[in-house]
mmCIF file of C-alpha atoms in Angstrom:
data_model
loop_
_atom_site.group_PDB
_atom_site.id
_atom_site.type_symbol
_atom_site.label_atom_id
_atom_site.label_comp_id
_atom_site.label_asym_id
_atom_site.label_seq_id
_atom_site.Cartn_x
_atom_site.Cartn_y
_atom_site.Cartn_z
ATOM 1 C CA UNK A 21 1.467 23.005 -14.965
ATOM 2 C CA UNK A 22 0.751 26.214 -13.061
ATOM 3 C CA UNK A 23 2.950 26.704 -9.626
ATOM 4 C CA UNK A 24 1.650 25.413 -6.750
ATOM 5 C CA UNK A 25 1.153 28.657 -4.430
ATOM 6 C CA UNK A 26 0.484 27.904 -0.476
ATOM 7 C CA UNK A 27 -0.598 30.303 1.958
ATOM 8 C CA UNK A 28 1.338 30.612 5.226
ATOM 9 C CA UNK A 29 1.945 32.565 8.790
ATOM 10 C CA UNK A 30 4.673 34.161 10.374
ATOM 11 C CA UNK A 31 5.238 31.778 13.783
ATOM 12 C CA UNK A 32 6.184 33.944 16.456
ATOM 13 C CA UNK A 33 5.949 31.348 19.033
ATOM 14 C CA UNK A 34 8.621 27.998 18.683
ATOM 15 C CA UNK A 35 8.747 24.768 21.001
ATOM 16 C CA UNK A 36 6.624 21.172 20.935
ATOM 17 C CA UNK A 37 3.671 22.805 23.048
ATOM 18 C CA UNK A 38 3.461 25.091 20.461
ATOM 19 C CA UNK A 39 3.728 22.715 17.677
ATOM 20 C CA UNK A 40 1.046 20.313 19.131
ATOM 21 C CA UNK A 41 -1.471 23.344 19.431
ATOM 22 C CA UNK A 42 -0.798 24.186 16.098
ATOM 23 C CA UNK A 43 -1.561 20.257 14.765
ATOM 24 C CA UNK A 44 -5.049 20.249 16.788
ATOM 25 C CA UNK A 45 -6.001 23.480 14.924
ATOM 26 C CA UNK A 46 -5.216 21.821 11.808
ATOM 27 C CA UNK A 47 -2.001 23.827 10.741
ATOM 28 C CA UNK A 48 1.157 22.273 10.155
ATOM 29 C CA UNK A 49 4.141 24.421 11.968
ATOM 30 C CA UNK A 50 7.120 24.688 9.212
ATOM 31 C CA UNK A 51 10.450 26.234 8.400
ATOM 32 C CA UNK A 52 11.744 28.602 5.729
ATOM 33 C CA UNK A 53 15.737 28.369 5.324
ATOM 34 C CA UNK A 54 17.762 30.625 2.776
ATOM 35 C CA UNK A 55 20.387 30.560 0.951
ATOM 36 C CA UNK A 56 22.826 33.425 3.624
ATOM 37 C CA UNK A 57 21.799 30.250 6.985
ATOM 38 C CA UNK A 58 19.101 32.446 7.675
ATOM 39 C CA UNK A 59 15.355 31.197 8.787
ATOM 40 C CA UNK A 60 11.932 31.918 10.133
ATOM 41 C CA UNK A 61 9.348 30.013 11.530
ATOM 42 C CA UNK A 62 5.693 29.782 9.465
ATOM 43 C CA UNK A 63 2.744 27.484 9.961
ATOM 44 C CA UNK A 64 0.569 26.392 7.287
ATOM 45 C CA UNK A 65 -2.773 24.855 6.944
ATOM 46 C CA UNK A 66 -2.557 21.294 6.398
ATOM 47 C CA UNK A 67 -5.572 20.470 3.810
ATOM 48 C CA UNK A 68 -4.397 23.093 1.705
ATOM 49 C CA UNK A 69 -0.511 21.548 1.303
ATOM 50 C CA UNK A 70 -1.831 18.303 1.489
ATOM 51 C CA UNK A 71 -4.254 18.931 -1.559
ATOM 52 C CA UNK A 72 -1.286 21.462 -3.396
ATOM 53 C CA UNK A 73 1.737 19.301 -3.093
ATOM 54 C CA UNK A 74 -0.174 15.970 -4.444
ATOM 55 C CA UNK A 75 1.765 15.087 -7.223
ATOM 56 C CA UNK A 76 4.622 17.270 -7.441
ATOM 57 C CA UNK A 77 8.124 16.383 -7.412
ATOM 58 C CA UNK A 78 11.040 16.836 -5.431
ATOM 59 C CA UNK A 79 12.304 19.290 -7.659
ATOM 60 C CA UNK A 80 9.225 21.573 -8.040
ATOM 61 C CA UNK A 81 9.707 25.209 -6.839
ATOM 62 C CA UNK A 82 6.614 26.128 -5.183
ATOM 63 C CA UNK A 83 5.503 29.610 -4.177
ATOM 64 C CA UNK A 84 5.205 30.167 -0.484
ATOM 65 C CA UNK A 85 2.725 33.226 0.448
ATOM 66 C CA UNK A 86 3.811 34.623 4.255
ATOM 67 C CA UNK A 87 1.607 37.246 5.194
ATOM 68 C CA UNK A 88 1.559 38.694 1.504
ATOM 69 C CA UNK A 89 5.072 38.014 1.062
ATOM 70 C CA UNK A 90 6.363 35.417 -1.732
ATOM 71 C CA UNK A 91 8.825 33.276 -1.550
ATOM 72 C CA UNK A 92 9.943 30.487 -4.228
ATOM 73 C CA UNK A 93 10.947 27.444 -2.210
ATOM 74 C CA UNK A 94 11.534 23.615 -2.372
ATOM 75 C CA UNK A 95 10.375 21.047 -0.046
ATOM 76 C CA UNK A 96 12.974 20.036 1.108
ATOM 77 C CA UNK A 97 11.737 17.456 4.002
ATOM 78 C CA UNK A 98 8.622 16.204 5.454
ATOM 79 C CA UNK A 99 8.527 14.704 8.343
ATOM 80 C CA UNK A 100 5.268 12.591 9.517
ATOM 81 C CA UNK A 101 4.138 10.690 12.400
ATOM 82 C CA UNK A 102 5.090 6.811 12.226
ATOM 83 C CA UNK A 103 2.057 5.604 13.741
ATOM 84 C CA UNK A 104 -0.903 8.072 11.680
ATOM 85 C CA UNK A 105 0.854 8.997 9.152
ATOM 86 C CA UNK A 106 0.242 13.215 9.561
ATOM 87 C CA UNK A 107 2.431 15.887 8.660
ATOM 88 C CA UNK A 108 4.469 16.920 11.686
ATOM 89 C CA UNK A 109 6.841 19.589 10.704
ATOM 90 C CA UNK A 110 7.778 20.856 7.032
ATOM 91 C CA UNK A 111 11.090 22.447 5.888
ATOM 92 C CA UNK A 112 11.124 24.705 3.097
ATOM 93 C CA UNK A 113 14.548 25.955 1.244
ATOM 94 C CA UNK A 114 14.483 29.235 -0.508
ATOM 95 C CA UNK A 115 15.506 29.756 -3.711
ATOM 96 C CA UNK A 116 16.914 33.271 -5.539
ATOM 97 C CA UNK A 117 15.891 34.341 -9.172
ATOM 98 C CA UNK A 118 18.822 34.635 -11.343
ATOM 99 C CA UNK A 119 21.066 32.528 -8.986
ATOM 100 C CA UNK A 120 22.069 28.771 -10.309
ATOM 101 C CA UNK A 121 21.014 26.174 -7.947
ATOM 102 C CA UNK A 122 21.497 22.465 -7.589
ATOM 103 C CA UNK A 123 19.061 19.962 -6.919
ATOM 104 C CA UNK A 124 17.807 16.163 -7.993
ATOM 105 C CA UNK A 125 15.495 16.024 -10.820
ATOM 106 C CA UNK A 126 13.594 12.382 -10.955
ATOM 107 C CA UNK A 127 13.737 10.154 -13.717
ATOM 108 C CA UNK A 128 10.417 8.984 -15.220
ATOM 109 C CA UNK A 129 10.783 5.972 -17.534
ATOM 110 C CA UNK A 130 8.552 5.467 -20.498
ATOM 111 C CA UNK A 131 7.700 2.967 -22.859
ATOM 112 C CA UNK A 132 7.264 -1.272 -23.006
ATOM 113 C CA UNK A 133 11.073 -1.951 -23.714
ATOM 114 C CA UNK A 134 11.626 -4.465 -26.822
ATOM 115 C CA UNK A 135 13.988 -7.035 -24.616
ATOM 116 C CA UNK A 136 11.281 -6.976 -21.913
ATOM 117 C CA UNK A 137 8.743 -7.753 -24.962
ATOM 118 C CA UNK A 138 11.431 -10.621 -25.512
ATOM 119 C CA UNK A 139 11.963 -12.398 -22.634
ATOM 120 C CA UNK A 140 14.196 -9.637 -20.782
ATOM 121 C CA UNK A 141 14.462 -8.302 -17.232
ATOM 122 C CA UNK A 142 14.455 -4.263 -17.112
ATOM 123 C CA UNK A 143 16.310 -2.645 -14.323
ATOM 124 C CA UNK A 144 16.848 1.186 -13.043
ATOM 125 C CA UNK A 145 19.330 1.474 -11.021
ATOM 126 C CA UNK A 146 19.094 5.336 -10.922
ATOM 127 C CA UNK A 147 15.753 7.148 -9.821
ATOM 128 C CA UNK A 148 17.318 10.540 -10.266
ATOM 129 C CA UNK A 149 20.127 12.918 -11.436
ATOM 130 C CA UNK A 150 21.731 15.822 -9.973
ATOM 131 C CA UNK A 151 21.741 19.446 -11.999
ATOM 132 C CA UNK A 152 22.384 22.348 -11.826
ATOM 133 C CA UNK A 153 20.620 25.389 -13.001
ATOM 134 C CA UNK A 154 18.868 28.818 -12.947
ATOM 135 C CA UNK A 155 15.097 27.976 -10.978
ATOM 136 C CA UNK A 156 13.804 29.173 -14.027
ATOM 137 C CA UNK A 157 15.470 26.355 -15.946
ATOM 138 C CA UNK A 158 14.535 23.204 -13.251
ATOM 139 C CA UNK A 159 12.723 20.934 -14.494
ATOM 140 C CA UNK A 160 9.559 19.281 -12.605
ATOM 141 C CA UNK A 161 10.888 15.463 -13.533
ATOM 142 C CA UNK A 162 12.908 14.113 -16.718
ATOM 143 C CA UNK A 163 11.311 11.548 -19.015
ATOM 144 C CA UNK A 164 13.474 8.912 -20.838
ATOM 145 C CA UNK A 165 12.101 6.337 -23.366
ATOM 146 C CA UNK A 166 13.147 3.165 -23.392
ATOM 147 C CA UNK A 167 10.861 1.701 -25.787
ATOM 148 C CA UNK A 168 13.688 0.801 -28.108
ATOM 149 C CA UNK A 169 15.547 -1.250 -25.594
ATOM 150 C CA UNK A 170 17.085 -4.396 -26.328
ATOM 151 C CA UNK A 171 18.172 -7.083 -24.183
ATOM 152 C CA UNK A 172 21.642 -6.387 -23.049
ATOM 153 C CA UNK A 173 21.410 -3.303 -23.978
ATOM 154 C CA UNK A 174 21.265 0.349 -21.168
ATOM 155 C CA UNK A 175 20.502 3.780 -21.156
ATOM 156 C CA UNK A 176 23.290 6.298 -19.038
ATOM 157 C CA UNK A 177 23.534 9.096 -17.370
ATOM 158 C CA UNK A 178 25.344 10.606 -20.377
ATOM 159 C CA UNK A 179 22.721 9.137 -22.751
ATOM 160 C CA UNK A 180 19.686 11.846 -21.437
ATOM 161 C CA UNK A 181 19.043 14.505 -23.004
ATOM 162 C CA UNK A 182 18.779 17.934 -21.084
ATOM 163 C CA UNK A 183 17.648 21.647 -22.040
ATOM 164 C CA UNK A 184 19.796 24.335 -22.477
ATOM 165 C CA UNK A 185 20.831 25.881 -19.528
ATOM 166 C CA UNK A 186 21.122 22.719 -17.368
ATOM 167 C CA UNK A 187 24.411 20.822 -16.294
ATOM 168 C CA UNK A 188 25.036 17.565 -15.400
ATOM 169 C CA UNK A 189 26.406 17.084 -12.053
ATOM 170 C CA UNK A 190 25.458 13.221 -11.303
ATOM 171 C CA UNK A 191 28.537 10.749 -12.569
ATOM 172 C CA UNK A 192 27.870 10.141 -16.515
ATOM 173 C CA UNK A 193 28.545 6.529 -16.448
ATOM 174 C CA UNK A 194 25.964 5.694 -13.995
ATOM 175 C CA UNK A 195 23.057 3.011 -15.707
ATOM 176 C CA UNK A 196 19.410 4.620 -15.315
ATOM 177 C CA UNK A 197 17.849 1.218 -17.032
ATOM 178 C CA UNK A 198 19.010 -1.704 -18.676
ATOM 179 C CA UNK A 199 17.325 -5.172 -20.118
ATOM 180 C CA UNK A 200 18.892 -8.353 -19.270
ATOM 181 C CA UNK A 201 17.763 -11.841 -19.712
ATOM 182 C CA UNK A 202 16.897 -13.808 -15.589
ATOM 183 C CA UNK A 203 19.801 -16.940 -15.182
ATOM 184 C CA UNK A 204 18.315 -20.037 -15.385
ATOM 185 C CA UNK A 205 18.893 -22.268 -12.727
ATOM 186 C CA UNK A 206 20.983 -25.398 -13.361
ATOM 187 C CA UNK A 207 19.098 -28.156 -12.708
ATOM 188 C CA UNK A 208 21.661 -31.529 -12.325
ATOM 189 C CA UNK A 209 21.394 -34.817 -14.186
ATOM 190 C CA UNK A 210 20.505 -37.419 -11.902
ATOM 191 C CA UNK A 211 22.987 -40.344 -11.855
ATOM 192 C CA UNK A 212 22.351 -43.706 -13.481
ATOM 193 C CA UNK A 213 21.595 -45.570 -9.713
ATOM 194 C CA UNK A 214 19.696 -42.715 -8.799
ATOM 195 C CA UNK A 215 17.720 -43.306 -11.948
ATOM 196 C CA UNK A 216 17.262 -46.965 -11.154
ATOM 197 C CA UNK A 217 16.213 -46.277 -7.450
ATOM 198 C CA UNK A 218 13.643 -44.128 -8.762
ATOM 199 C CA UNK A 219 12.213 -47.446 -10.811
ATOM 200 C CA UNK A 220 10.551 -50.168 -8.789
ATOM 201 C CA UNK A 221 12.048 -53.186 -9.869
ATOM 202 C CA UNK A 222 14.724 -52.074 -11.188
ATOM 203 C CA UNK A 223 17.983 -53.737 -11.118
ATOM 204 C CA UNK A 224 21.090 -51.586 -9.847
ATOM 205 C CA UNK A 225 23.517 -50.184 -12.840
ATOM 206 C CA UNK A 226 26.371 -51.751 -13.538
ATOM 207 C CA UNK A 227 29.069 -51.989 -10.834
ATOM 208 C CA UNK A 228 26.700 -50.467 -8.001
ATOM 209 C CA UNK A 229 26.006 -52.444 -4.788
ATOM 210 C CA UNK A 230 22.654 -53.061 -3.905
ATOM 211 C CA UNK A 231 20.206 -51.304 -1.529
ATOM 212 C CA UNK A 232 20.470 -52.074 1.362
ATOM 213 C CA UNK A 233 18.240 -55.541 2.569
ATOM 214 C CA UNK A 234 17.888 -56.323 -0.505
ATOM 215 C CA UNK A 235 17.576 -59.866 -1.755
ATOM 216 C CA UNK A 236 20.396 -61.192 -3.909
ATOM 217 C CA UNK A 237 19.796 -62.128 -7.384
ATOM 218 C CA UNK A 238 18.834 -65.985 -8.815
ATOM 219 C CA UNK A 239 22.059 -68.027 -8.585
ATOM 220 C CA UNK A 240 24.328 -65.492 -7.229
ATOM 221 C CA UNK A 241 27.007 -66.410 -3.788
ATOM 222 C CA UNK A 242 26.030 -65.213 -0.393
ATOM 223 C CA UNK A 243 28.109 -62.137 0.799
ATOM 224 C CA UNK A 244 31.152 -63.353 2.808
ATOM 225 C CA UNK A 245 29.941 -64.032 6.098
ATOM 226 C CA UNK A 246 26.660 -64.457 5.355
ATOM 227 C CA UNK A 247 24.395 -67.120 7.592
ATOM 228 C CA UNK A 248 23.164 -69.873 5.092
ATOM 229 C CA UNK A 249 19.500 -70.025 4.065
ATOM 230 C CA UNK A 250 16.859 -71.086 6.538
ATOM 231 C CA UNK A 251 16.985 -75.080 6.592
ATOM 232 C CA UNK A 252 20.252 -75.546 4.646
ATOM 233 C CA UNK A 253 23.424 -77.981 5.905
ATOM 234 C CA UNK A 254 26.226 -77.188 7.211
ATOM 235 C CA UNK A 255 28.801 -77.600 5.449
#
């Protein structure tokens, strides 16, 4: 993939009336910060980094054209309007040739995993890893196959393979995906008078009282207490 190269403007003018002019000419107002603290103020034009940027990663070094100048850069945030969802303001950080950096590369899974095939759950806990590197070295995103996942089996940190020249910072333990089988619910028995309430007709287990208004069987005593049939003597 060829870089991404944007053209920009020096910003001589700072402050929100200055920003919003900047917005209704279609130009994004945005910030170049280097490595020494230093930074300067640029402005870009917002169809062009919308239509560059699509589909680059956190981790891409673009090129950033001021007035004929380059300068390699990450974006490092974006901030947009909660309501529209435009650019408001973009921050760009510097980066020197020949000097290491650190920075998150993203983790792109691939592959149908075998335990998933199975029955499985996949998870992936981690989205991306810390490195560190020469910006020559950086890579855009780092791709991981999983394909030959099992259930209860994971891929780590430590498990990914990286190029020469770039050094783990993120821990190594840390899971980027694993395959587990979903806990099945435990679904309770139901007792033997619950089973018997559930049939019409039914006579109550063994040792169970009877619902409640419910006549006594053929031949069996009152309850204690209990006012003789309609029409029976006294005794």
């Amino acid at each position: 993939m060829s870089q991404v190269v944007l053209s920009a403007k020096n910003r001589q003018k700072s402050g929100s009336a200055e920003s919003r002019r900047l917005r209704q000419k279609g130009r994004i107002p945005a910030v170049i910060y280097g490595r020494a603290g230093k930074s300067f103020s640029i402005d870009l034009d917002a169809q062009e980094f919308i239509k560059g940027v699509k589909g680059i990663s956190e981790s891409t070094i673009v090129k950033v054209d001021v007035d004929g100048k380059p300068f390699e850069a990450f974006i490092k945030d974006t901030q947009r309007n909660i309501i529209d969802g435009n650019i408001l303001h973009i921050d760009f950080y510097e980066v020197e040739s020949g000097v290491a950096l650190r920075a998150k590369v993203s983790i792109l899974l691939r592959g149908n995993p075998i335990g998933v095939r199975e029955g499985g759950m996949l998870e992936n806990p981690v989205h991306d890893i810390e490195v560190e590197c020469l910006p020559k070295d950086l890579p855009e995103r780092i791709e991981v196959d999983i394909s030959g996942l099992k259930v209860n089996q994971s891929i780590h940190v430590r498990d990914i393979p990286l190029a020469e020249g770039v050094r783990l910072i993120s821990g190594a333990d840390q899971v980027v995906a694993l395959v587990k089988f979903a806990k099945a619910e435990a679904v309770a028995a139901p007792t033997a008078a619950e089973a018997a309430a559930a049939v019409p007709g039914a006579a109550p287990a063994d040792g169970a009282a009877p619902a409640a208004g419910a006549a006594p069987a053929a031949g069996a005593a009152p309850a204690a207490g209990a006012a003789p049939a309609a029409g029976g003597k006294k005794a």
